[in-house]
Short mmCIF file of C-alpha atoms and ligand atoms in Angstrom, two decimals:
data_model
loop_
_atom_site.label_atom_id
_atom_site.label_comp_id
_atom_site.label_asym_id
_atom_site.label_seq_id
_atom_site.Cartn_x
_atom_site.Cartn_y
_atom_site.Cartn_z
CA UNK A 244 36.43 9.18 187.15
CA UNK A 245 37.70 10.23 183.66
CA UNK A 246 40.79 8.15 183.52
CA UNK A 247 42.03 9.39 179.98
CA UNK A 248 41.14 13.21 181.20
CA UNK A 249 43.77 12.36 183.95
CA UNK A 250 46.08 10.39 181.75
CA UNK A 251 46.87 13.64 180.13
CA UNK A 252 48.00 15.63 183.57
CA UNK A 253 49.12 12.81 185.43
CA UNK A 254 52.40 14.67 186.40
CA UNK A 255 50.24 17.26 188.05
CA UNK A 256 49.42 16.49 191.58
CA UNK A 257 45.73 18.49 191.27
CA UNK A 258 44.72 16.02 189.11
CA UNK A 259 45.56 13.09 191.73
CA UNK A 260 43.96 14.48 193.95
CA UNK A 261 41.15 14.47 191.96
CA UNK A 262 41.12 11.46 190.98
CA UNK A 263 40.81 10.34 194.60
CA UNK A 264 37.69 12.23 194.94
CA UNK A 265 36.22 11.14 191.97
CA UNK A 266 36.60 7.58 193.20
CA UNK A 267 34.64 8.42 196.49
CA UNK A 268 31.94 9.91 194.20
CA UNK A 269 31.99 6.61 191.87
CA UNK A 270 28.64 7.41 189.98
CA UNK A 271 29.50 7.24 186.56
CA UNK A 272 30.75 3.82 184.97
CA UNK A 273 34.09 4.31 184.51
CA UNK A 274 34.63 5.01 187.80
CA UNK A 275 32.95 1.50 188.61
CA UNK A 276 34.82 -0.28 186.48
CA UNK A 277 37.68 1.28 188.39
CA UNK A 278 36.54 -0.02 191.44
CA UNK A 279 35.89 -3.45 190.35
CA UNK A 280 38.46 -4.13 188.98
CA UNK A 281 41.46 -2.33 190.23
CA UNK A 282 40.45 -1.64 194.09
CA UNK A 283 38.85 -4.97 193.78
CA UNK A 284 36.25 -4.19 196.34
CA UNK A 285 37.98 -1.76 198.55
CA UNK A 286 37.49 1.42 199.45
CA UNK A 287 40.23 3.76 197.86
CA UNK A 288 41.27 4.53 201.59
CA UNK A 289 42.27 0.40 202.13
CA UNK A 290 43.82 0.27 198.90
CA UNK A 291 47.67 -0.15 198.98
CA UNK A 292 50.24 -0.15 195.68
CA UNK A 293 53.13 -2.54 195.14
CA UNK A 294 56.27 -2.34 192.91
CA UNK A 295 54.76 -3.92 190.15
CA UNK A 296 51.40 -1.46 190.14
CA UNK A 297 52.21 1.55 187.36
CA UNK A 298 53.21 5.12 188.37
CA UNK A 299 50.03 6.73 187.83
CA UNK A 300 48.61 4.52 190.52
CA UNK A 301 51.61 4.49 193.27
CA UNK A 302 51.26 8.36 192.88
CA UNK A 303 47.61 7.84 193.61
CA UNK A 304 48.45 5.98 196.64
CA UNK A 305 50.78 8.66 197.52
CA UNK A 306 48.56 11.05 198.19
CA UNK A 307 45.79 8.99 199.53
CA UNK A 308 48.55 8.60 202.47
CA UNK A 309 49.35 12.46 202.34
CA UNK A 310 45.36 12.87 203.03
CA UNK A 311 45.12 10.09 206.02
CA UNK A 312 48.31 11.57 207.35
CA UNK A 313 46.23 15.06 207.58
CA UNK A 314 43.08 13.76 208.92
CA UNK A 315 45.17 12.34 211.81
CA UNK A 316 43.43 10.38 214.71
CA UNK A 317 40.52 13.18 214.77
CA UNK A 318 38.87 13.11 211.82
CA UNK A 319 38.62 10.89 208.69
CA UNK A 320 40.51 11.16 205.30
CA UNK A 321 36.68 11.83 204.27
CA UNK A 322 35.56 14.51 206.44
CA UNK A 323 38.89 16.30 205.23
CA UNK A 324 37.69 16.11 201.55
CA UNK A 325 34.66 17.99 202.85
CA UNK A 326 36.18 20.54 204.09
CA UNK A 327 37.27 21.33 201.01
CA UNK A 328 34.28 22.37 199.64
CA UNK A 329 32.99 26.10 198.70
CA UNK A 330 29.45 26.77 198.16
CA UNK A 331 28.82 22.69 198.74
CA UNK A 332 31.48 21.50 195.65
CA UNK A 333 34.59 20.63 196.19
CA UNK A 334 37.76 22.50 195.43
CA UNK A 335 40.77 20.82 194.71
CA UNK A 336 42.62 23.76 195.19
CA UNK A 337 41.57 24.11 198.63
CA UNK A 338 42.80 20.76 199.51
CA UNK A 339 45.89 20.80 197.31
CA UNK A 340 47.12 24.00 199.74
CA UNK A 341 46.79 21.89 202.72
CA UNK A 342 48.45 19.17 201.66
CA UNK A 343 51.36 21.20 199.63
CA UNK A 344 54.68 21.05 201.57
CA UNK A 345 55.21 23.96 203.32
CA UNK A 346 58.65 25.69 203.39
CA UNK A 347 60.08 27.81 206.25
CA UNK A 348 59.88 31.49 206.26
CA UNK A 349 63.22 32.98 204.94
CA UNK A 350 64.33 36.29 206.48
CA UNK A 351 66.53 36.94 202.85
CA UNK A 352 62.89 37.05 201.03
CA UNK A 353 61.96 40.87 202.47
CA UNK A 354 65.51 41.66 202.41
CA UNK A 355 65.40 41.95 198.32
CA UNK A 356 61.67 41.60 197.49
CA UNK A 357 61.88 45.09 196.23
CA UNK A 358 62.02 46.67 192.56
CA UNK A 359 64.54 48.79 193.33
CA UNK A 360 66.68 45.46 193.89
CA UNK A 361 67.88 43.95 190.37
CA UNK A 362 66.69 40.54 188.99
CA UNK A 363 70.82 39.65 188.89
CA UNK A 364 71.70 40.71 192.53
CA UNK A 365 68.76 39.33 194.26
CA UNK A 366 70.12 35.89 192.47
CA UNK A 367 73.71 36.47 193.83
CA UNK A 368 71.87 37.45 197.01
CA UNK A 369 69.70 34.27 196.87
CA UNK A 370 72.43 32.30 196.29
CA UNK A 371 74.58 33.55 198.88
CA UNK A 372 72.40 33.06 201.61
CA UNK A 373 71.48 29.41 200.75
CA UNK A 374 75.57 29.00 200.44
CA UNK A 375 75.12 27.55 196.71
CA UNK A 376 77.41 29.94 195.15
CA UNK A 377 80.80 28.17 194.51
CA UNK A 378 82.96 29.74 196.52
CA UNK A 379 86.24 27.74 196.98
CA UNK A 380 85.30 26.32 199.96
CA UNK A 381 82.43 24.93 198.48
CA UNK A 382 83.94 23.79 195.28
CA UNK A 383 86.10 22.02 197.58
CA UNK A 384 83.06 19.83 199.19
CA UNK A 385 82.37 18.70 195.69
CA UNK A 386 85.60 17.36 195.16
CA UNK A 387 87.53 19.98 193.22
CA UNK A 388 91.03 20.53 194.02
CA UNK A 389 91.98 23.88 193.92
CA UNK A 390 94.12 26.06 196.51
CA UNK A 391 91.86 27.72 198.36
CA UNK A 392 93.38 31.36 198.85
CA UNK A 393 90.86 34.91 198.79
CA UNK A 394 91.34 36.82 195.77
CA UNK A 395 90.21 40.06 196.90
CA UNK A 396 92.55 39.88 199.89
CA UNK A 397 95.07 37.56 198.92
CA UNK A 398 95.00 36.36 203.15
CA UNK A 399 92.53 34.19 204.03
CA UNK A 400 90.72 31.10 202.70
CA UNK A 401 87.84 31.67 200.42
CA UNK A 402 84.40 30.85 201.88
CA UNK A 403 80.80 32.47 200.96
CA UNK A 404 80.93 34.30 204.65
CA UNK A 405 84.61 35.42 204.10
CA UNK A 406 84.15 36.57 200.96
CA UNK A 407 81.20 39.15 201.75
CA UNK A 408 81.68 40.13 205.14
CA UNK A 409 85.19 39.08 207.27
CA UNK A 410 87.38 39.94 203.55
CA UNK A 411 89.51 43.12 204.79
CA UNK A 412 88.58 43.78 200.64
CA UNK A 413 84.93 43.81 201.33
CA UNK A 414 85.16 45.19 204.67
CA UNK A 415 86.56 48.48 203.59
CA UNK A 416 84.37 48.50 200.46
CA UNK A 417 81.06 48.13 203.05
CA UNK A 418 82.06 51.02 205.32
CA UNK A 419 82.88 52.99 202.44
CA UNK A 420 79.79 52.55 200.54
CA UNK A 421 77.84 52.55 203.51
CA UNK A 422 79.57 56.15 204.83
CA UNK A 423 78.81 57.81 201.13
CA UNK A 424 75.22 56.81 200.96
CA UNK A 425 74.98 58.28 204.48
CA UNK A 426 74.15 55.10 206.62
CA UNK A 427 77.35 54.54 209.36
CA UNK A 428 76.64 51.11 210.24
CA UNK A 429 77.19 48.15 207.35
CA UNK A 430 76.71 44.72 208.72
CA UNK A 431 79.18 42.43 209.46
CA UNK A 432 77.41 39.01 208.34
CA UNK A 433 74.79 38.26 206.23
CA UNK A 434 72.22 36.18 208.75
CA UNK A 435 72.88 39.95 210.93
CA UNK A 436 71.93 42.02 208.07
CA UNK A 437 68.86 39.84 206.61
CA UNK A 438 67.37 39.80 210.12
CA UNK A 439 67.53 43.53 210.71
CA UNK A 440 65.79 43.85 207.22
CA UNK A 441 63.44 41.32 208.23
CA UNK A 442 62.34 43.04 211.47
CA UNK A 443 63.83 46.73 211.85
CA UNK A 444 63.34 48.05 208.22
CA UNK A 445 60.86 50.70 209.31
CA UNK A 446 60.27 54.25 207.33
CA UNK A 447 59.54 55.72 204.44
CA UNK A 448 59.19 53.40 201.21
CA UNK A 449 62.04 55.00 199.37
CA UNK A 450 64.70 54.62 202.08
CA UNK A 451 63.84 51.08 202.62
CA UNK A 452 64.04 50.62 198.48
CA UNK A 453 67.19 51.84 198.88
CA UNK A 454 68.67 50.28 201.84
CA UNK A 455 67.50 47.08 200.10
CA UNK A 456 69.21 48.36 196.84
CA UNK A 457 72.51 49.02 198.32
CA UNK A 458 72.62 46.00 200.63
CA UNK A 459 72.07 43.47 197.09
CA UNK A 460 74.33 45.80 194.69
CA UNK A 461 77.27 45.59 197.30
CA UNK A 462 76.92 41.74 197.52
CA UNK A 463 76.53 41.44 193.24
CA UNK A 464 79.63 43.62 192.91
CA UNK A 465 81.50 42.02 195.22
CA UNK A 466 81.10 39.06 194.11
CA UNK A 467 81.62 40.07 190.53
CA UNK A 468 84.56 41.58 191.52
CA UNK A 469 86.06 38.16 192.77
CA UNK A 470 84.85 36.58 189.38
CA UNK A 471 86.54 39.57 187.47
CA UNK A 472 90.24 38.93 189.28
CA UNK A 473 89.93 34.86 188.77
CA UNK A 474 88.51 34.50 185.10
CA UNK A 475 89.49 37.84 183.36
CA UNK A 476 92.69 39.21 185.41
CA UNK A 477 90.89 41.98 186.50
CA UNK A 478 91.40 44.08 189.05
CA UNK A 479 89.32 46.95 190.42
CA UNK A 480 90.41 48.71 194.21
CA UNK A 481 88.16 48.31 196.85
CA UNK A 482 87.26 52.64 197.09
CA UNK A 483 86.52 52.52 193.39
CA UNK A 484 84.15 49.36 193.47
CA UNK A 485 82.25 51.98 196.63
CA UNK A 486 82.28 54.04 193.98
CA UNK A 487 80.40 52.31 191.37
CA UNK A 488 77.99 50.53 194.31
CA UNK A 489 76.84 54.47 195.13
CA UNK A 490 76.61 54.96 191.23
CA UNK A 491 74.22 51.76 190.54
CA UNK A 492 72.47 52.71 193.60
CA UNK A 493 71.90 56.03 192.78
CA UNK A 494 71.55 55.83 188.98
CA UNK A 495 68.58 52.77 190.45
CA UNK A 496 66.98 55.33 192.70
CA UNK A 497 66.66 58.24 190.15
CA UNK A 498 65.67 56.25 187.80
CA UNK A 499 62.82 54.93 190.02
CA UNK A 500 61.43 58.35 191.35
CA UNK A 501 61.32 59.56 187.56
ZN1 ZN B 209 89.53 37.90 201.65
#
């Protein structure tokens, strides 16, 4: 095992990994001396780490775990390792993607993975559906103390659902967006919308750009529009703010089928 040639990319978990099947392989001398004296006559799969042992090797350890954990009561930590082999050498790539934690499918992904959708609004549209944009309510949690009152309609308490969907603001803003880009039926929350994107957005490519288009420019410009009236005392009414959504759109559309 080239310990130095790992030094280097010890932050990357690849290399870990291949350190541990280096050790199985054990044929040149470093990799003895390894064994000797760290393992100490073990087999890398009996080896533990302790608080005093360095980083590199805990991390080691780590994923030594990570690997029994996969074989489970089946199969061995070894017979996994060769299974990760193409045309008879091993592939730490192959093992690294079954090992690598897996996150869940999100619905919001399909809704905006589209180039008709602008870098900015899919990040307000990211954000929005993981609830990390700070909305009042939010700021709130993380122990700011401010009144929490809507800007946009001056009525309710400010949350991330309020804002986008139950506002009266936004409401009429949706419908009348919606209504001039001929579609009659805006959603009313975002989970609603991101799984009818997710499972009903059928037809031709362009509509679904721009169905995907409109759905992130309303939620950017909404949102904007709530920054706008807070830090800059600026105020824009809800039919003109349709207005400019059905410009962006459009102005995005034509400039795609050019
Ligand atoms: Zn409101």
């Amino acid at each position: 095992m080239h310990l130095i040639e790992l030094g280097i990319v010890q932050e990357h978990k690849q290399a870990l990994i291949d350190a541990i099947a280096r050790l199985e392989d054990a044929s040149d001398g470093e990799s003895a001396w390894f064994k000797h004296y760290v393992l100490k006559g073990e087999t890398i799969w009996q080896a533990t780490s302790t608080i005093s042992h360095s980083w590199f090797w805990k991390s080691v350890i780590t994923i030594k775990d990570m690997l029994v954990q996969l074989a489970g009561v089946n199969k061995t930590a070894e017979e996994v390792l060769a299974e990760c082999t193409r045309h008879g050498k091993f592939q730490v790539s192959l093992l690294y993607q079954r090992i690598r934690p897996k996150g869940d499918d999100v619905g919001w992904y399909r809704a905006i993975h589209d180039r008709a959708v602008l870098p900015k609004h899919a990040v307000i549209v990211i954000l929005a559906c993981q609830n990390k944009l700070y909305a009042i309510d939010n700021l709130q949690h993380r122990g700011f103390c401010f009144a929490n009152r809507c800007v946009l309609c001056e009525k309710e308490e400010e949350t991330t659902a309020h804002l986008f969907f139950a506002c009266s603001f936004s409401s009429w803003v949706w419908v009348a967006a919606y209504r001039r880009m001929g579609h009659f039926d805006p959603p009313n929350t975002l989970p609603q919308v991101l799984r009818w994107f997710a499972l009903y957005n059928r037809g031709a490519a362009i509509g679904k750009a721009m169905r995907r288009c409109l759905l992130a420019c309303t939620i950017y410009l909404i949102w904007r529009e709530r920054n706008d009236r807070i830090f800059q005392d600026k105020r824009t009414d809800p039919q003109a703010l349709s207005q400019k959504i059905c410009y962006v759109v459009s102005t995005r559309m034509y400039y795609l089928a050019k």
